[in-house]
PDB file of C-alpha atoms in Angstrom:
ATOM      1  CA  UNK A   1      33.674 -48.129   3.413  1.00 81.00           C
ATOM      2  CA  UNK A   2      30.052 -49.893   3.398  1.00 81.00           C
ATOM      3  CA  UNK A   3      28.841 -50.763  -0.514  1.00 84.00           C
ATOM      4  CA  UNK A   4      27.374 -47.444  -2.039  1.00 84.00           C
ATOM      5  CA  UNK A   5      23.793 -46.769  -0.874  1.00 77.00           C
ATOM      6  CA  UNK A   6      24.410 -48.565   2.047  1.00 82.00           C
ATOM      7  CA  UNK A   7      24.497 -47.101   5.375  1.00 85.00           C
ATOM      8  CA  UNK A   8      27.239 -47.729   8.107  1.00 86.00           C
ATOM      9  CA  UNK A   9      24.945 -49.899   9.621  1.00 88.00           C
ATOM     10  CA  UNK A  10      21.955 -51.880   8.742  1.00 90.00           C
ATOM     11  CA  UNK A  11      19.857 -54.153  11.102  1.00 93.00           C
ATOM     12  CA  UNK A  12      18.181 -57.489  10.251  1.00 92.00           C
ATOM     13  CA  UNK A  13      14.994 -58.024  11.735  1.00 93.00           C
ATOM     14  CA  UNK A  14      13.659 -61.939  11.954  1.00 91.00           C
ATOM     15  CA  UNK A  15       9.958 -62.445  11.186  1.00 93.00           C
ATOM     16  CA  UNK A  16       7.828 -65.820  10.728  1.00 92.00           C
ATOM     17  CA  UNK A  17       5.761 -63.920   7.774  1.00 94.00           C
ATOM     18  CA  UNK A  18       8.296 -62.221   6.363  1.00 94.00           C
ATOM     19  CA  UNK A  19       5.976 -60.725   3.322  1.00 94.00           C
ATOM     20  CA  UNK A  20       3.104 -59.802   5.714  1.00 95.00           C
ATOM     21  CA  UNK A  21       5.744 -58.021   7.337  1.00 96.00           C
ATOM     22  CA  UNK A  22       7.125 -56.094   4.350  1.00 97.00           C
ATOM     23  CA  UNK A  23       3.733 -55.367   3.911  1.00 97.00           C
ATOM     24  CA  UNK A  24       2.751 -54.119   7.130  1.00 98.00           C
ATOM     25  CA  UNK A  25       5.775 -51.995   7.285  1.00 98.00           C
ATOM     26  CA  UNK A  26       5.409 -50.623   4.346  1.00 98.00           C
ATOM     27  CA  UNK A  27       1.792 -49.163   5.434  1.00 98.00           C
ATOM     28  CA  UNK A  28       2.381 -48.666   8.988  1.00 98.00           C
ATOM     29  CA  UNK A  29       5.835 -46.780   9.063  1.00 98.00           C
ATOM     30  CA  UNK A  30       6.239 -45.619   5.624  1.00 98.00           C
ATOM     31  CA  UNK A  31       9.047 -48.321   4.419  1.00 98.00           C
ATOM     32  CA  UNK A  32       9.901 -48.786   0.805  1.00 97.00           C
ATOM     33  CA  UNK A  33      11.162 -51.875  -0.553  1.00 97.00           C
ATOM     34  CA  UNK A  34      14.067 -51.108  -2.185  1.00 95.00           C
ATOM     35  CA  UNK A  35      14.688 -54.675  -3.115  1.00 95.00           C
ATOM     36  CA  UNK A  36      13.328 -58.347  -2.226  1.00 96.00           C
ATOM     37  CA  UNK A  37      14.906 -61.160  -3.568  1.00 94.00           C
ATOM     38  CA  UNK A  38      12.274 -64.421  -3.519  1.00 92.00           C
ATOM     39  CA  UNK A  39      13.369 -68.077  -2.542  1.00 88.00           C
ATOM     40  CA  UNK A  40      12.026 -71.790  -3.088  1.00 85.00           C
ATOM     41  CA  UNK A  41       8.944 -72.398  -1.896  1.00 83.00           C
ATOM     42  CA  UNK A  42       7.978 -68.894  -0.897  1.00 82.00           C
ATOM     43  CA  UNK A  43      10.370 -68.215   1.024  1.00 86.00           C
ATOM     44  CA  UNK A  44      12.340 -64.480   1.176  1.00 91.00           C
ATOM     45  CA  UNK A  45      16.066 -64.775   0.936  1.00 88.00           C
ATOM     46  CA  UNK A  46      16.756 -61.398   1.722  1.00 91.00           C
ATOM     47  CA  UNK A  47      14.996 -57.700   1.587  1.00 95.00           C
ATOM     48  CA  UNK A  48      15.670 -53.832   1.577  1.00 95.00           C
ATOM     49  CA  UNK A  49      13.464 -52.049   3.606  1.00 97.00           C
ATOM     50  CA  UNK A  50      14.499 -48.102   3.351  1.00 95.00           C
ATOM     51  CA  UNK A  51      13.236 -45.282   5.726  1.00 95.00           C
ATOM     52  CA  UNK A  52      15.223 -41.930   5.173  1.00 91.00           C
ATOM     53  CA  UNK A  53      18.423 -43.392   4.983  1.00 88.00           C
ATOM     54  CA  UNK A  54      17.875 -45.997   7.229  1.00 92.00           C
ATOM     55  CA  UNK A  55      18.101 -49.698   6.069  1.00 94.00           C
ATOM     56  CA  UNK A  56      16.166 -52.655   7.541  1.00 96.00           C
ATOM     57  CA  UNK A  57      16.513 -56.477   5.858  1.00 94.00           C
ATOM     58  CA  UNK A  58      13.788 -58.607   6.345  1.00 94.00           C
ATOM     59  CA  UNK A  59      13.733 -62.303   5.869  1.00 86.00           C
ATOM     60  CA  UNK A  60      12.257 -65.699   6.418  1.00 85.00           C
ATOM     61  CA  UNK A  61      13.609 -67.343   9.374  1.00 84.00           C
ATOM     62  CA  UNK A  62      16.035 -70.576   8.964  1.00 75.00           C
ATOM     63  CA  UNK A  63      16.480 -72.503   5.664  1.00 66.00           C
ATOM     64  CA  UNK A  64      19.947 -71.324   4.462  1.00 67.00           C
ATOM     65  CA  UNK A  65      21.801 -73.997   6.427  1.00 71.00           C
ATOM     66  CA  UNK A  66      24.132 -71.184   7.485  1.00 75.00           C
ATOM     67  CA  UNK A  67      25.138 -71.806  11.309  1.00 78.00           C
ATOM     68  CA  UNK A  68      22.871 -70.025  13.770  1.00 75.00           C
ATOM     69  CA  UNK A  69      20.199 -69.692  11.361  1.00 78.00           C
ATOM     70  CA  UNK A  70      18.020 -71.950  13.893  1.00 78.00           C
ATOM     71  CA  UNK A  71      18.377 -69.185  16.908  1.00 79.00           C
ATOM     72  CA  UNK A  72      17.161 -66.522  14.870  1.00 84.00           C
ATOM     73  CA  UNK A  73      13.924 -66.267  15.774  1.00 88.00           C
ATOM     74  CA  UNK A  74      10.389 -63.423  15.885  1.00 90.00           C
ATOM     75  CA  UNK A  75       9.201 -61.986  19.478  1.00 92.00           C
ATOM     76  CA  UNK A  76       6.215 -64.240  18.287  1.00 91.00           C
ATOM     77  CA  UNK A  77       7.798 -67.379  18.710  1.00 90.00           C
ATOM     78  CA  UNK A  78       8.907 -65.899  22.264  1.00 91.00           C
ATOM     79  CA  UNK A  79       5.901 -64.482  23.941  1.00 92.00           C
ATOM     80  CA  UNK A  80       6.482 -61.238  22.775  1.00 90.00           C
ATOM     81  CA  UNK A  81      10.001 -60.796  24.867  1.00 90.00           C
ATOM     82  CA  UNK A  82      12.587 -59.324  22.549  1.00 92.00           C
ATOM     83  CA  UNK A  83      16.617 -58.586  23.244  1.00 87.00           C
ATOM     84  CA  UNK A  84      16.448 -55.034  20.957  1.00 91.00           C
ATOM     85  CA  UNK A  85      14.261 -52.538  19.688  1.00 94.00           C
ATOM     86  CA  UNK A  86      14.809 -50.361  16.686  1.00 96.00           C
ATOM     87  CA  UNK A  87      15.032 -46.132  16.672  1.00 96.00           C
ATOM     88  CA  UNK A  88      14.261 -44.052  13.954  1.00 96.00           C
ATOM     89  CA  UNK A  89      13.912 -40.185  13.572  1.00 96.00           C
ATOM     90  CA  UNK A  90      10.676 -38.615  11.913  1.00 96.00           C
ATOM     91  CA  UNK A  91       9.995 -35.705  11.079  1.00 96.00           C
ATOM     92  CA  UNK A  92       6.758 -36.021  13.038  1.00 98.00           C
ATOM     93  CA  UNK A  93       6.372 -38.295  15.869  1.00 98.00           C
ATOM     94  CA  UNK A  94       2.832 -37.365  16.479  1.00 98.00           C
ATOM     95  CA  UNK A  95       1.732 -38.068  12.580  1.00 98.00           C
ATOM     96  CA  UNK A  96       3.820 -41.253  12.433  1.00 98.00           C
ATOM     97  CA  UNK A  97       1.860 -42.616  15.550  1.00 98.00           C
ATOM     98  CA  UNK A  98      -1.537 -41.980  13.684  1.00 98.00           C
ATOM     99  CA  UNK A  99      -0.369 -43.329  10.281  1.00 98.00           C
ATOM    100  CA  UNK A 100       0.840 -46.806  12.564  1.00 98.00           C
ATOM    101  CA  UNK A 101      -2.310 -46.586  14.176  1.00 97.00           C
ATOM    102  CA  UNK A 102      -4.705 -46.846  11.853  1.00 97.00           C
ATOM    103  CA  UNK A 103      -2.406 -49.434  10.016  1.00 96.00           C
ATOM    104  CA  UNK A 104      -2.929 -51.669  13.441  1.00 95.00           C
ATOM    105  CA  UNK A 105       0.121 -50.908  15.138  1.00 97.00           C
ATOM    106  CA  UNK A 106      -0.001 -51.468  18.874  1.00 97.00           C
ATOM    107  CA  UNK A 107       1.350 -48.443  20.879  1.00 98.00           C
ATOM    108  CA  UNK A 108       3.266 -49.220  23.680  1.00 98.00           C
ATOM    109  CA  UNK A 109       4.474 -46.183  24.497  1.00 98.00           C
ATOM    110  CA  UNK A 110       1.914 -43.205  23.514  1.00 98.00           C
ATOM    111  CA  UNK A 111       3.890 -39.861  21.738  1.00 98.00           C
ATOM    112  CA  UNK A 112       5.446 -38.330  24.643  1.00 98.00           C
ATOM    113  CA  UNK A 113       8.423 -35.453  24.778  1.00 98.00           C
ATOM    114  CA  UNK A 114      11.419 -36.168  27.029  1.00 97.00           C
ATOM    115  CA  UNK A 115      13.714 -33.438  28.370  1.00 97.00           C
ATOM    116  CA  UNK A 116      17.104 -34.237  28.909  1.00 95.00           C
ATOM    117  CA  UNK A 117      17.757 -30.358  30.159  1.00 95.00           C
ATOM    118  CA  UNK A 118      19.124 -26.729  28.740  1.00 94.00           C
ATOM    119  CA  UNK A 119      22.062 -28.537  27.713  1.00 95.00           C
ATOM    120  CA  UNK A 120      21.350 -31.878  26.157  1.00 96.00           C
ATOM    121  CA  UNK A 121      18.164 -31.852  23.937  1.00 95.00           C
ATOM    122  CA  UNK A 122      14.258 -32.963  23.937  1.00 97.00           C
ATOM    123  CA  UNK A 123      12.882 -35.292  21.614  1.00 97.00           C
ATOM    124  CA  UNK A 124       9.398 -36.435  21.803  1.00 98.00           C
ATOM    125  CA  UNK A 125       8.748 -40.353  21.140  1.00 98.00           C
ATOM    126  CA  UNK A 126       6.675 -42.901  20.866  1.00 98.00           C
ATOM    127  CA  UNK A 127       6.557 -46.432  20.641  1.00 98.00           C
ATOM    128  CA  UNK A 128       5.204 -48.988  18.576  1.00 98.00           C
ATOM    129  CA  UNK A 129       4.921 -53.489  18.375  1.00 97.00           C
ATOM    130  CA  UNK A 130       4.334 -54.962  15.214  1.00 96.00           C
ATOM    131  CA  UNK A 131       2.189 -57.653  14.499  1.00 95.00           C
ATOM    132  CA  UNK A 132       5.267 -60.554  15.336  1.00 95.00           C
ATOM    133  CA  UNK A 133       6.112 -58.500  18.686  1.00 96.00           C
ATOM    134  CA  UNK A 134       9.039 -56.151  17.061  1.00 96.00           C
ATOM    135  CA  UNK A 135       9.198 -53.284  19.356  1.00 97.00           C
ATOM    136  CA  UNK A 136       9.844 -50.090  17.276  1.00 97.00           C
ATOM    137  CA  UNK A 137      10.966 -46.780  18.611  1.00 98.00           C
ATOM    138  CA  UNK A 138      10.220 -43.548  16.582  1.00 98.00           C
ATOM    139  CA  UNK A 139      11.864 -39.796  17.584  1.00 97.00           C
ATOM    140  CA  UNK A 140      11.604 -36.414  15.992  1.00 97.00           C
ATOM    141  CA  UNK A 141      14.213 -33.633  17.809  1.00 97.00           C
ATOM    142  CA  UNK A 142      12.328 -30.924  19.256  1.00 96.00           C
ATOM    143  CA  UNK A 143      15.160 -29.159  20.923  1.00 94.00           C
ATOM    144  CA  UNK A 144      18.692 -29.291  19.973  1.00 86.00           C
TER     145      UNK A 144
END
């Protein structure tokens, strides 16, 4: 079983500035940080970012000497291409998008409800990039 307080899974999300980041999430999506530990020189080691459950680690690319440290890298560094996005459910997709909207988000995909028919479900979605080019997904159920 994962450590207690710690979900199944947890994602790791590579940023360039990883305390504007914190930051930024913090206002924009309603993170807390549950814990950062500091480095040398500025750096963070490692970080707790907590939504509802949900756990996201944030940290300064490179440095630890670990092997594939150097491929880690932000959407930044890549022209804004990524390889994953991140989903969360809210309790209200249409409030979330204004709170990450007036905190600068860029909306990519405006709040919009998708039905999947009688019997699947409809969720309505939107989503949202992040300063570094993170692409961020956030869904409230409507219909289950």
């Amino acid at each position: 079983p994962p450590p207690r307080g710690w979900p199944r899974m947890s994602v790791s999300v590579h940023y360039e500035d990883p305390r504007a980041a914190i930051a930024w999430l913090q206002k924009a999506f309603g993170f807390e940080a549950e814990l950062v530990v500091p480095g040398q020189n500025g750096r963070i080691e490692h970080s707790q970012l907590v939504l509802d459950g949900a756990l996201v680690m944030v940290n300064s690319l490179g440095g630890r000497g670990r092997p594939g440290e150097d491929l880690k890298v932000s959407p930044k560094a890549l022209g804004g291409k990524v390889t994953s996005s991140l989903m969360f459910y809210v309790d209200d997709a249409d409030a979330h998008c204004a709170r990450a909207r007036a905190a600068g988000a860029t909306i990519a995909v405006e709040p919009t409800t998708s039905d999947y028919g009688a019997e699947f479900w409809a969720d309505r979605s939107y989503e949202a990039v992040d300063p570094e080019g993170h692409r961020w997904w956030f869904v409230q159920r409507v219909r289950g």
